[in-house]
Coordinates of C-alpha atoms and ligand atoms in Angstrom, one line a residue:
X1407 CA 0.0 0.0 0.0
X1408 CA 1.4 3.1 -0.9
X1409 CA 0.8 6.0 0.8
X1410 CA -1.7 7.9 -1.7
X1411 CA -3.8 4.9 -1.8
X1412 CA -4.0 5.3 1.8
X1413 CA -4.7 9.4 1.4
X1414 CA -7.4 8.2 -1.1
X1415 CA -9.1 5.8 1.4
X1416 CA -9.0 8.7 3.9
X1417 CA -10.2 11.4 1.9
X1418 CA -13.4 9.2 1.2
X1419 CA -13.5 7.9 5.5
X1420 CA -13.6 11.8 6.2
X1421 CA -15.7 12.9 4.0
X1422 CA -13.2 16.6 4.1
X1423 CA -9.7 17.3 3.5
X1424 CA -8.7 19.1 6.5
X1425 CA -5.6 21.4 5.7
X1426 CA -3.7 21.6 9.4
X1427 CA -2.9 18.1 11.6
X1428 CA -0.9 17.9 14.7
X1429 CA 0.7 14.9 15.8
X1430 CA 0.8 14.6 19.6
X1431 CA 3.5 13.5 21.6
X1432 CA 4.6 11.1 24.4
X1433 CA 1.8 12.9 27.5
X1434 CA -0.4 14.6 25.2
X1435 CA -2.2 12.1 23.6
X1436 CA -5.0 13.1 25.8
X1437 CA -5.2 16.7 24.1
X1438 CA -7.4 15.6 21.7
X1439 CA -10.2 14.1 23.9
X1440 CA -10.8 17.3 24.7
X1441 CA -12.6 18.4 22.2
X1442 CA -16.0 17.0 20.4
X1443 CA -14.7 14.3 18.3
X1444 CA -15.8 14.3 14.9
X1445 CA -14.6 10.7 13.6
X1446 CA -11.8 8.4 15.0
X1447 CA -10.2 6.4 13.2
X1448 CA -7.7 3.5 14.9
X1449 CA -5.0 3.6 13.0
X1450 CA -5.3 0.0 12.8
X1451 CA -7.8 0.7 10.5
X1452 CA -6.3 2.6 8.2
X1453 CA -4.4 0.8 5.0
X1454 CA -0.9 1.1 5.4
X1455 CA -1.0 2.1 8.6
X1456 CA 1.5 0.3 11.1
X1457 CA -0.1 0.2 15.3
X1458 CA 1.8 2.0 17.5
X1459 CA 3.4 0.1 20.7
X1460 CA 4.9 2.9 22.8
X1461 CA 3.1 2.2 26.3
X1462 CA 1.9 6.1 26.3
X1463 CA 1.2 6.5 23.1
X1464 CA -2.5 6.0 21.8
X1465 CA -3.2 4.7 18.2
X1466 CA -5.6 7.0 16.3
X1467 CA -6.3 9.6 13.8
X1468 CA -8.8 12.1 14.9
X1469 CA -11.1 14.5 13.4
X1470 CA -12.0 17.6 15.3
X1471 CA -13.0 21.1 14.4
X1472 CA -11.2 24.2 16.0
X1473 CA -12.2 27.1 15.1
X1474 CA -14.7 26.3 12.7
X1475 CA -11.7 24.5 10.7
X1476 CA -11.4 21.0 10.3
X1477 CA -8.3 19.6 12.1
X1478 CA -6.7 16.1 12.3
X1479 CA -5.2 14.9 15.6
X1480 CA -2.6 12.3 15.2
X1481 CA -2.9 10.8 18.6
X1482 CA 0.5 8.8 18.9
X1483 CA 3.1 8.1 16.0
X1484 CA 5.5 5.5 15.5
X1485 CA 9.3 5.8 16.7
X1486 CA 12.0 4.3 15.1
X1487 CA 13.1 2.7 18.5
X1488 CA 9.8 0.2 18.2
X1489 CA 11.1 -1.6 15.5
X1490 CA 9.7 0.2 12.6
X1491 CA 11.5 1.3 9.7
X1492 CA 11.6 4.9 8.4
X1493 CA 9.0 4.6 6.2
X1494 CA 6.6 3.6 8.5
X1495 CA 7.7 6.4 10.9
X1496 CA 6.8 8.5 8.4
X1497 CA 3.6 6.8 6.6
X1498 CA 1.2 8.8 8.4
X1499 CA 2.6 12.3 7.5
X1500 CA 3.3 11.5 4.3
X1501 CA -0.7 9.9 4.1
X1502 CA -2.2 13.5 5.3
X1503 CA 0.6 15.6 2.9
X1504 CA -1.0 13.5 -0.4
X1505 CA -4.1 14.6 1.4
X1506 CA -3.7 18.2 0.8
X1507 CA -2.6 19.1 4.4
X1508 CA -0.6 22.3 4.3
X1509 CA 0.1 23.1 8.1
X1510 CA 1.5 20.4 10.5
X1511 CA 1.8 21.5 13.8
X1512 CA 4.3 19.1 16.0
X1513 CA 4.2 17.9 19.6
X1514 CA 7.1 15.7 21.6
X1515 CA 8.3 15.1 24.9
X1516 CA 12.0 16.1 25.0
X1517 CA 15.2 16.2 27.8
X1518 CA 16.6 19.7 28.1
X1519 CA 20.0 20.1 27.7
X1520 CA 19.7 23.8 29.5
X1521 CA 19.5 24.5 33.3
X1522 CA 16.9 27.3 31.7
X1523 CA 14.7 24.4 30.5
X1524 CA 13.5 23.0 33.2
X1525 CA 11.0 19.8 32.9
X1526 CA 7.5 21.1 32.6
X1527 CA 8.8 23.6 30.1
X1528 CA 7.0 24.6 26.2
X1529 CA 10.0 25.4 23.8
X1530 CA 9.0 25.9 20.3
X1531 CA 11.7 24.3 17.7
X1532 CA 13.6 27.1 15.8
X1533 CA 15.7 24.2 13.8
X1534 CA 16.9 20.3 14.1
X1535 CA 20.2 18.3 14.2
X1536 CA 19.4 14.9 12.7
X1537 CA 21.3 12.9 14.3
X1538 CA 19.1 9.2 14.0
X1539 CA 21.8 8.1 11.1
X1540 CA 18.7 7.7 9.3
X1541 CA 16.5 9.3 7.1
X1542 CA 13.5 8.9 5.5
X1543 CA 14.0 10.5 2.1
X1544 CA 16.0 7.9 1.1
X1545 CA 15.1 6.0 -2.1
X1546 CA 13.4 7.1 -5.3
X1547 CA 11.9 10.1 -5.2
X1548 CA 8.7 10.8 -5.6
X1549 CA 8.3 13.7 -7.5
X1550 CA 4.4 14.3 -6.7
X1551 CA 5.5 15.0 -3.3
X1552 CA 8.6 17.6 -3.7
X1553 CA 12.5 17.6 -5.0
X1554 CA 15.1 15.1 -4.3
X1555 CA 16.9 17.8 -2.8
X1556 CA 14.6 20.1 -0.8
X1557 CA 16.0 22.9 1.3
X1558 CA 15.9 22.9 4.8
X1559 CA 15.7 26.7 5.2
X1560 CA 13.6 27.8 7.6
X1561 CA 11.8 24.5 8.0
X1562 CA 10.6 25.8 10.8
X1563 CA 7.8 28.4 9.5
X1564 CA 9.3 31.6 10.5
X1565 CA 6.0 33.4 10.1
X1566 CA 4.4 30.8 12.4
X1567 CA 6.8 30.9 14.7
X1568 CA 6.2 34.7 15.6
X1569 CA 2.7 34.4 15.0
X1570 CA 2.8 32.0 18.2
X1571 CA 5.0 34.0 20.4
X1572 CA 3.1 36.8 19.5
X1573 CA 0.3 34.5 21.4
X1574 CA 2.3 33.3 24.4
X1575 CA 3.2 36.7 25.2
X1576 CA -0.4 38.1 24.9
X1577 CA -1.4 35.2 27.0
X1578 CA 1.7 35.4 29.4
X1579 CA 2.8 32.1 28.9
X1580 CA 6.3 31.5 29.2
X1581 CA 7.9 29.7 26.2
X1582 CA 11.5 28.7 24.9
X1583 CA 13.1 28.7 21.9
X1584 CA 15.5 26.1 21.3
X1585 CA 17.6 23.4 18.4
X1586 CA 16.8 19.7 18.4
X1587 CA 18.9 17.1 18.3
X1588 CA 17.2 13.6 17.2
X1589 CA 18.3 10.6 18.2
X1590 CA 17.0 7.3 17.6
X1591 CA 16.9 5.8 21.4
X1592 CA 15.8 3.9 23.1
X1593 CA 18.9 4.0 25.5
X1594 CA 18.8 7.8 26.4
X1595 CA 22.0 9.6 26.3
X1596 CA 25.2 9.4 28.0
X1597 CA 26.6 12.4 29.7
X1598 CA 29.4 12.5 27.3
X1599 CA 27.1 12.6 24.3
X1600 CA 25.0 15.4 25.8
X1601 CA 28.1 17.3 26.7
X1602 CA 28.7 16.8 22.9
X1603 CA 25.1 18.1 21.7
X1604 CA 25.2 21.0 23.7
X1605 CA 28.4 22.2 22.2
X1606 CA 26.6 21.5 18.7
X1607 CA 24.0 24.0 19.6
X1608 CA 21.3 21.8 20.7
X1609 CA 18.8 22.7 23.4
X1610 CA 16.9 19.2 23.4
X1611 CA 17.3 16.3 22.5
X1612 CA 14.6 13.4 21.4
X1613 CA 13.7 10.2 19.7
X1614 CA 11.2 11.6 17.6
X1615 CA 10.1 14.5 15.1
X1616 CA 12.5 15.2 12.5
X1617 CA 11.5 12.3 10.1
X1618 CA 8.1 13.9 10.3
X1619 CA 9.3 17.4 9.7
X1620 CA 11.8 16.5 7.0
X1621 CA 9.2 14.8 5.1
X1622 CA 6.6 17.1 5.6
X1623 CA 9.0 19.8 4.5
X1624 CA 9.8 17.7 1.7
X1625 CA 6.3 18.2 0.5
X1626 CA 5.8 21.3 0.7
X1627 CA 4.0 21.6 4.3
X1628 CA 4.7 24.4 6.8
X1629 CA 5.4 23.2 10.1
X1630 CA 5.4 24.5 13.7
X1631 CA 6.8 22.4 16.2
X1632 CA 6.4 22.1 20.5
X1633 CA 8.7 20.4 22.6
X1634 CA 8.0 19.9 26.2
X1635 CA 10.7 19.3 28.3
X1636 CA 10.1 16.1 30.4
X1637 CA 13.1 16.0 32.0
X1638 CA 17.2 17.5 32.2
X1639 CA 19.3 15.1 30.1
X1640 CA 22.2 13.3 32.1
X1641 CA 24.5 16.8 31.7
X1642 CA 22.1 17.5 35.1
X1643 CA 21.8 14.4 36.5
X1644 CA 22.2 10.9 36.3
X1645 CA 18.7 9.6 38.2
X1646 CA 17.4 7.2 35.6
X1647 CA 13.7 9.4 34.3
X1648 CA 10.4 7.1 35.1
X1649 CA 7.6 6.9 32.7
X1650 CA 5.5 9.0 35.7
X1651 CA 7.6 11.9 35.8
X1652 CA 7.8 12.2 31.9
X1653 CA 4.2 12.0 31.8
X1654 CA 3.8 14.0 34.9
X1655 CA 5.7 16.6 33.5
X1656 CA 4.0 17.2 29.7
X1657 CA 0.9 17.1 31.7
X1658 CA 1.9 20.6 33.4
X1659 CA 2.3 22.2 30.0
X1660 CA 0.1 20.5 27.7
X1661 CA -3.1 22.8 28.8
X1662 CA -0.6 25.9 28.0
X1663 CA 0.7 24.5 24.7
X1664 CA -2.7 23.6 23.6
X1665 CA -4.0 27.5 24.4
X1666 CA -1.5 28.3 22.1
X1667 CA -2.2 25.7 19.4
X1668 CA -5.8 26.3 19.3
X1669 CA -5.7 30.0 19.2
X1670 CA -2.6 29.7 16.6
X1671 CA -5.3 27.6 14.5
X1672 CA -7.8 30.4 14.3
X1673 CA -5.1 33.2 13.5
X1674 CA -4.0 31.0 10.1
Ligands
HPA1959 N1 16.3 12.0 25.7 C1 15.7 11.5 24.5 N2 14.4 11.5 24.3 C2 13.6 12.0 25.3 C3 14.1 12.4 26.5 C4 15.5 12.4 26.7 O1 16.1 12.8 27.8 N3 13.1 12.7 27.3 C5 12.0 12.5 26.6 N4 12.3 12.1 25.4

């Protein structure tokens, strides 16, 4: 199944082509129950689809309307730690990109590499290290989508981004900005390679994301991306993280992050 077979069957499940998704992260997969679901789909459901297995991660695509716009929830996503190859990280952005989708707003749980950015807090991406070894425009390209080499200027919408700072501040919500490093887990990082990262640049670093942004890039999407810090990396300490405080911590700022998302959805 390729993936604009899969957009196909979609389109015609739906019944719309919504135009901005957000895939949520480790501890805010619950963002999405809060508002009226339209449709859910398991994305067992869906052809092409892989199931996710992360133990806080839900499995579902999920229609919902904010601001009188139609907006897909991608309620869990599928790490390359699980087992899964690139392309079926990717599958589900690439699925909602042949769809039409033209914003892609998203979400992860991250470890800070900053004292500044303490666990609890929202830091919106301003640009990526991708450091999985891996990525997922490998392979033919297909030319539908975009060019085999797209550019990653500004992958990280530049007008989006002040749009949401613009909101934070009005809403006095504090907010980060800060460069990703992507790893591919699951062991998280030694000192030594955070003391590494930190001299590249990198603010956070995470198992996720930048397959997803590269691709949606790649097609031509604008994205705007949320960490939450869940915990300091090892540079801090060396207390091995539970799945409780991770959780614990994205719940603190996932009612802040999503004030910001829903009002950055009716300013676009
Ligand atoms: N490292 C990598 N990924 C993560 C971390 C971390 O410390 N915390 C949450 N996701």
């Amino acid at each position: 199944m390729n993936y604009h077979e899969s957009a196909k069957w979609l389109l015609n499940e739906l019944g719309c082509s919504p135009e901005i998704a957000i895939i949520l992260g480790t501890g805010l997969g619950d963002l999405a129950e809060s508002f009226e679901i339209k449709k859910l789909i398991p994305y067992k459901d869906i052809p092409g689809f892989a199931t996710s297995t992360a133990p806080s991660h839900k499995g579902n695509l999920i229609l919902v309307e904010i601001a009188d716009k139609p907006v897909l929830f991608l309620q869990g996503r599928f790490h390359y730690y699980e087992g899964y190859d690139m392309q079926e990280v990717v599958f589900p952005t690439r699925t909602l990109t042949a769809m039409g989708l033209k914003t892609l707003i998203v979400t992860n749980a991250a470890g800070s590499l900053r004292k500044e950015m303490s666990p609890g807090s929202i830091v919106q991406i301003t640009d990526h290290i991708n450091f999985m070894g891996r990525n997922p425009l490998i392979g033919p390209n297909d030319e539908e989508m975009g060019e085999r080499f797209p550019s990653m200027n500004e992958q990280y919408d530049p007008q989006y981004r002040a749009i949401t700072d613009e909101i934070a501040r009005e809403k006095g919500i504090k907010t980060h900005h800060g460069i990703y490093v992507a790893v591919t887990g699951p062991n998280l990082e030694t000192r030594a390679e955070c003391a590494a990262f930190q001299m590249w640049g990198a603010d956070l670093v995470g198992m996720s994301t930048v397959p997803e942004v590269l691709v949606a890039r790649h097609g031509g999407v604008r994205v705007l991306a949320y960490s939450i810090v869940t915990n300091y990396s090892n540079l801090f300490h060396s207390d091995a993280h539970s799945q409780e405080e991770i959780r614990h911590n994205a719940a603190i700022a996932s009612s802040n992050l999503k004030s910001i998302i829903c009002e950055f959805i009716a300013r676009i």
